[in-house]
Coordinates of C-alpha atoms in Angstrom, one line a residue:
X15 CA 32.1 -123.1 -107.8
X16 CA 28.8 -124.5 -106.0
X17 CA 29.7 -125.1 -102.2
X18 CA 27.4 -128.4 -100.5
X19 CA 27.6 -129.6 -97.1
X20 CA 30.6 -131.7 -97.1
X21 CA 32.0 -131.4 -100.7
X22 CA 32.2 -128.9 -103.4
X23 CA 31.7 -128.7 -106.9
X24 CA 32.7 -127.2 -110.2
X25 CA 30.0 -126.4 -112.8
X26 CA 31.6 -124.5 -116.4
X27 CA 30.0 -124.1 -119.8
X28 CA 31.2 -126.1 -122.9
X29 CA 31.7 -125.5 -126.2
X30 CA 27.5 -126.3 -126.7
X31 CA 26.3 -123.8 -124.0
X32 CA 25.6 -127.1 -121.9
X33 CA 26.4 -126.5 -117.9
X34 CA 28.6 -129.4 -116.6
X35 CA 31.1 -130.3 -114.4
X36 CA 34.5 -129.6 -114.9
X37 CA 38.1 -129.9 -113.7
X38 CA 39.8 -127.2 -111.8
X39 CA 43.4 -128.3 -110.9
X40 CA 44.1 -128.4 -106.5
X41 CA 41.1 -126.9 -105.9
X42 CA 39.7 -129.1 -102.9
X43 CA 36.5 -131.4 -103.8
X44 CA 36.4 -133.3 -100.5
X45 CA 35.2 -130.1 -98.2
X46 CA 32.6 -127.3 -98.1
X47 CA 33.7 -124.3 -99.5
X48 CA 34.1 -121.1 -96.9
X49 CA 34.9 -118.4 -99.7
X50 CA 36.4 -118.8 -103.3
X51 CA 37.5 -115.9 -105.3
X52 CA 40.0 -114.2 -107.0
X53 CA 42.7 -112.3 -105.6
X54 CA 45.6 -110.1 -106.8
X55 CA 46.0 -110.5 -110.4
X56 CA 46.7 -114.4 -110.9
X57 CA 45.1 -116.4 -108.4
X58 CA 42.0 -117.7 -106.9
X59 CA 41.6 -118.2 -103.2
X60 CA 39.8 -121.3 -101.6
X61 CA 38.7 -121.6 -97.9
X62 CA 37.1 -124.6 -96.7
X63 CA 36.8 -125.5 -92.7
X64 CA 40.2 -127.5 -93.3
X65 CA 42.3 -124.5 -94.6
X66 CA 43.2 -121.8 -97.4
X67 CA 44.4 -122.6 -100.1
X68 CA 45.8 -120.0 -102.9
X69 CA 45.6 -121.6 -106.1
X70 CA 47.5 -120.0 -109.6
X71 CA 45.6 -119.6 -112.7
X72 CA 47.2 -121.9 -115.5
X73 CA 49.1 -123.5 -113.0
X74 CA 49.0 -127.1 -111.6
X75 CA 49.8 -126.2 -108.6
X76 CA 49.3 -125.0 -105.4
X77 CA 51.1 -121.8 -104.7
X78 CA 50.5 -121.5 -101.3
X79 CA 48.1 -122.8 -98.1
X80 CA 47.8 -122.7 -94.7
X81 CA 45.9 -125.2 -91.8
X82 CA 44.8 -123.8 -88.6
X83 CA 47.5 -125.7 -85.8
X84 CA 46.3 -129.0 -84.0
X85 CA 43.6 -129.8 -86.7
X86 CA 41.3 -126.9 -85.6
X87 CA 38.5 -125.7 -88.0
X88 CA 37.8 -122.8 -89.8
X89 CA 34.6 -121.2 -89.4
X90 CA 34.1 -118.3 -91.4
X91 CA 36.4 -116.3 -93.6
X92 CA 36.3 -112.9 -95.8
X93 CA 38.6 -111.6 -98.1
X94 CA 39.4 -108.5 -100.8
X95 CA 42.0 -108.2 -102.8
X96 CA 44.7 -107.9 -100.9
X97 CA 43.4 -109.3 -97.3
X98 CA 42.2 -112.3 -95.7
X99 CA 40.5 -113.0 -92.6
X100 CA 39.5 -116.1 -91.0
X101 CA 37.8 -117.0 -87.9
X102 CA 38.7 -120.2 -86.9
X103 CA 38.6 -122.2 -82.9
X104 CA 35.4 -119.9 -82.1
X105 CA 36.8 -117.4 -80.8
X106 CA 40.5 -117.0 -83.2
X107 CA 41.1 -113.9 -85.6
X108 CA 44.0 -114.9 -88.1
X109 CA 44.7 -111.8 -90.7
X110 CA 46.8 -112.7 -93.8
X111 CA 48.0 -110.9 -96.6
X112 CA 47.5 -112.2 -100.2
X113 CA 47.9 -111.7 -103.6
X114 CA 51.3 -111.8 -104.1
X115 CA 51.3 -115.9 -104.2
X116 CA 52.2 -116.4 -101.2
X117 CA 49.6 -116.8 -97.5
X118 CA 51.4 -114.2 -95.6
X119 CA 50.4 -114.4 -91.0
X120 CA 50.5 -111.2 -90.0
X121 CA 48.3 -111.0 -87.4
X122 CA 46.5 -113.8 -85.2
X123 CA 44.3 -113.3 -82.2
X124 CA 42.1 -114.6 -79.4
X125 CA 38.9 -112.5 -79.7
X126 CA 36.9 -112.4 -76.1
X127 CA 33.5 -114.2 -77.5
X128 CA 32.5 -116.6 -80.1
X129 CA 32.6 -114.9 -83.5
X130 CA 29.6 -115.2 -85.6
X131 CA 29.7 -113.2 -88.7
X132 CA 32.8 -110.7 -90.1
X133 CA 33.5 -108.8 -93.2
X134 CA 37.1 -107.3 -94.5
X135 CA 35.2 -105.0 -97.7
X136 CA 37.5 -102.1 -98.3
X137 CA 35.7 -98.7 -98.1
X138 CA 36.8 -96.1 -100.4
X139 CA 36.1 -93.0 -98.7
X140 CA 38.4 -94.4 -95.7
X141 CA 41.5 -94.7 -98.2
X142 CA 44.6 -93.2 -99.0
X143 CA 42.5 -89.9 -100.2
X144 CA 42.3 -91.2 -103.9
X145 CA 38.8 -92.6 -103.6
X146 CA 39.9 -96.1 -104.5
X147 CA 41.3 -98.6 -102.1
X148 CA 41.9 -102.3 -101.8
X149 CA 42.7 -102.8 -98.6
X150 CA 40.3 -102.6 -95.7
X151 CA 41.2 -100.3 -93.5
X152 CA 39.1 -101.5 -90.3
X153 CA 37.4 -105.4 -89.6
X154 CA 33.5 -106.2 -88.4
X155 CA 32.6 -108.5 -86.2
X156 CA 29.8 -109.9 -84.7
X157 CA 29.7 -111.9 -82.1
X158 CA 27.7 -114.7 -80.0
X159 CA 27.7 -111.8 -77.1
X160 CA 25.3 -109.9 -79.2
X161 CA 27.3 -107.0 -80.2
X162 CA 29.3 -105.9 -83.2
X163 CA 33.0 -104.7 -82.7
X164 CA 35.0 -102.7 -85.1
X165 CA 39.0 -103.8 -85.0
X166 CA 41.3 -101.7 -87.0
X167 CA 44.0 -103.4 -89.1
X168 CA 46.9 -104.8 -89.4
X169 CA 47.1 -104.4 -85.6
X170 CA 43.4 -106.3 -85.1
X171 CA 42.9 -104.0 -82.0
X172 CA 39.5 -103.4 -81.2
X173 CA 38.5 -100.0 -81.6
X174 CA 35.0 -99.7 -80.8
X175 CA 31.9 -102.3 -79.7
X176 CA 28.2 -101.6 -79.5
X177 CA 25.7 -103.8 -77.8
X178 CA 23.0 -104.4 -80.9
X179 CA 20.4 -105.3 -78.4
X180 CA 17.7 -108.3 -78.4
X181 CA 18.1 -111.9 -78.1
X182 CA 19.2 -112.9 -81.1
X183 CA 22.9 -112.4 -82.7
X184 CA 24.2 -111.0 -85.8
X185 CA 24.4 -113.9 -88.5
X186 CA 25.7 -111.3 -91.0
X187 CA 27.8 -107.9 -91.5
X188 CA 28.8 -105.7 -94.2
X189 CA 30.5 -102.9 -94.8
X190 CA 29.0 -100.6 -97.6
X191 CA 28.6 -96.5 -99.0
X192 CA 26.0 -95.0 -100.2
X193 CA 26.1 -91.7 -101.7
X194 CA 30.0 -91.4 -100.6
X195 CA 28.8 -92.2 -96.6
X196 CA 30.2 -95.7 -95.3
X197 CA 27.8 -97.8 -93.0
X198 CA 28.2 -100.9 -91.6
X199 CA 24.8 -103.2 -91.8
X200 CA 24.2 -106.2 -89.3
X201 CA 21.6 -109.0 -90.6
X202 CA 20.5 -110.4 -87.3
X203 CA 19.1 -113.8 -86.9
X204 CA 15.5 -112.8 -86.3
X205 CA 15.7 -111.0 -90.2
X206 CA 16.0 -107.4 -88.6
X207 CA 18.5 -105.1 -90.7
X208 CA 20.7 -103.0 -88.2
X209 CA 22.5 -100.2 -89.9
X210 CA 25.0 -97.5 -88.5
X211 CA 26.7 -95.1 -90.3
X212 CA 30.6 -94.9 -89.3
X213 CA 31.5 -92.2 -87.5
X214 CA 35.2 -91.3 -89.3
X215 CA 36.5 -89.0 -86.5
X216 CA 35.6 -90.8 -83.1
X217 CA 36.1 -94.6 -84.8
X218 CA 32.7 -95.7 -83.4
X219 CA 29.2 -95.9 -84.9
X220 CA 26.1 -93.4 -84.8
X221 CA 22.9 -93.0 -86.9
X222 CA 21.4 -96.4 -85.6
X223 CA 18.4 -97.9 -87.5
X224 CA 16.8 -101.1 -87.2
X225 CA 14.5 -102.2 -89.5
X226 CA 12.3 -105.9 -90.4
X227 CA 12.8 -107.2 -93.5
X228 CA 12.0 -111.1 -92.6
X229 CA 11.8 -113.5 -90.0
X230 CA 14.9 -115.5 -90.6
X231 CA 18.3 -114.6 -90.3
X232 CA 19.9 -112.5 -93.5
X233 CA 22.4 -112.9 -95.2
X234 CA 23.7 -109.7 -96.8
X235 CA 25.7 -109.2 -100.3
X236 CA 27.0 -106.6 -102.4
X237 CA 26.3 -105.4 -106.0
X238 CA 26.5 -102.5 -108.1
X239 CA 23.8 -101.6 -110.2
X240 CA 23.3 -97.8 -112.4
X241 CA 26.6 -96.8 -111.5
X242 CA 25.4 -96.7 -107.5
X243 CA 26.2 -99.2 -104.9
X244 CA 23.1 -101.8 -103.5
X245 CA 22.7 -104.5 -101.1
X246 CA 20.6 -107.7 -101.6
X247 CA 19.7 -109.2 -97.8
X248 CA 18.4 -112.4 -98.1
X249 CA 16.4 -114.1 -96.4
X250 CA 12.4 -115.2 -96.6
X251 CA 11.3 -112.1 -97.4
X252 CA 14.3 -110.9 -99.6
X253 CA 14.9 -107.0 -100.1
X254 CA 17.3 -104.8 -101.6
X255 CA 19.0 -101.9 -99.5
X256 CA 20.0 -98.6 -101.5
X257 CA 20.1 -94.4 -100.8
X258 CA 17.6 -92.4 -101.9
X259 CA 17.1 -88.6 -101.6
X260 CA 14.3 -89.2 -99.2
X261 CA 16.5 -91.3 -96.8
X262 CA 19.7 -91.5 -96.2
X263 CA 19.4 -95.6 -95.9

């Protein structure tokens, strides 16, 4: 799924090994694509600024969407398996639960600033005590206020907020561990890399670093690569974050 400006596309491989477009049944052309990706075991999730949309695999047809009310548009949105948030009017938090085939509201909010950047990625060490979790158990988000608030969930009830300092606001935030820790990383606008590490008793953040890895804002993405867990930030001068015994980050 390739996202443009104002419509999206879908590029598959044929039978010759020849990339073209193909056909993907109610998935929405005539928008920008937010997010797209697979959730629970049988469908894929589209977000465009319109609305989500939960399509079924082999299917044609739409199993479930929702529109924000009076024609408002969605701004940014991040999902797992199991959870969905959107940010949507500016300032709106709208929490849904999916999977199941269904776009389940269980939680919408009016945060106190302009949101700018969140991120629902479930962190294993803060699960049910199996290592393993799909469900996030706490929200980022940054915001045009230049800070970075931590909201736990379902309830979306801020928990802790820390001023990240500067002129410029975070564009990005991710949730990550390395080496069993879990930190939460801030790509700011200017291409500095913020990085606390979660503090699992108070709820708040400690262990601040900030660090220059470009000069335009980052974008930050997860991967996995010899078993251990990395971060690409992108941005002019792009970099990957991992641990080492030398530093913890």
């Amino acid at each position: 799924v390739v996202s443009f400006v104002s419509d999206t596309m879908v590029l598959a491989i044929d039978g010759e090994d020849e990339l073209g477009e193909a056909e993907l049944f109610g998935l929405d052309r005539e928008n920008r694509t937010l997010h797209c990706g697979n959730v629970g075991l049988d469908f894929l999730l589209q977000v465009t600024p319109c609305g989500a949309r939960l399509l079924q695999h082999g299917s044609e047809m739409v199993a479930d969407e929702w529109a924000p009310e009076g024609g408002g548009s969605i701004s940014l949105a991040s999902c797992n398996s199991s959870q969905l948030i959107l940010a949507h009017g500016g300032n709106k938090l709208a929490l849904f639960e999916v999977g199941s085939g269904s776009l389940e509201l269980l939680k919408e909010v009016e945060f106190p600033n302009e949101i700018s950047c969140l991120d629902v990625t479930p962190l294993p060490s803060l699960g049910a005590g199996d290592g393993t979790t799909s469900t996030g158990p706490m929200l980022a988000v940054g915001t045009w206020a230049t800070e970075v608030c931590l909201l736990s969930l379902p309830d979306l009830e801020t928990v802790h907020c820390e001023p990240l300092g500067g002129d410029f606001i975070a564009r990005s935030v991710l949730f990550s561990e390395f080496e069993g820790q879990p930190y939460l990383m801030c790509g700011m606008g200017n291409g500095d890399l913020v990085s606390f590490r979660l503090q699992r008793e108070k709820g708040g953040l400690g262990e601040r670093r900030r660090v220059s890895l470009g000069t335009q804002p980052l974008q930050l993405r997860p991967f996995r690569a010899k078993d251990s867990n990395h971060v690409f930030a992108g941005s002019d001068r792009p970099a990957v974050v991992h641990a080492s015994s030398k530093s913890k980050l």
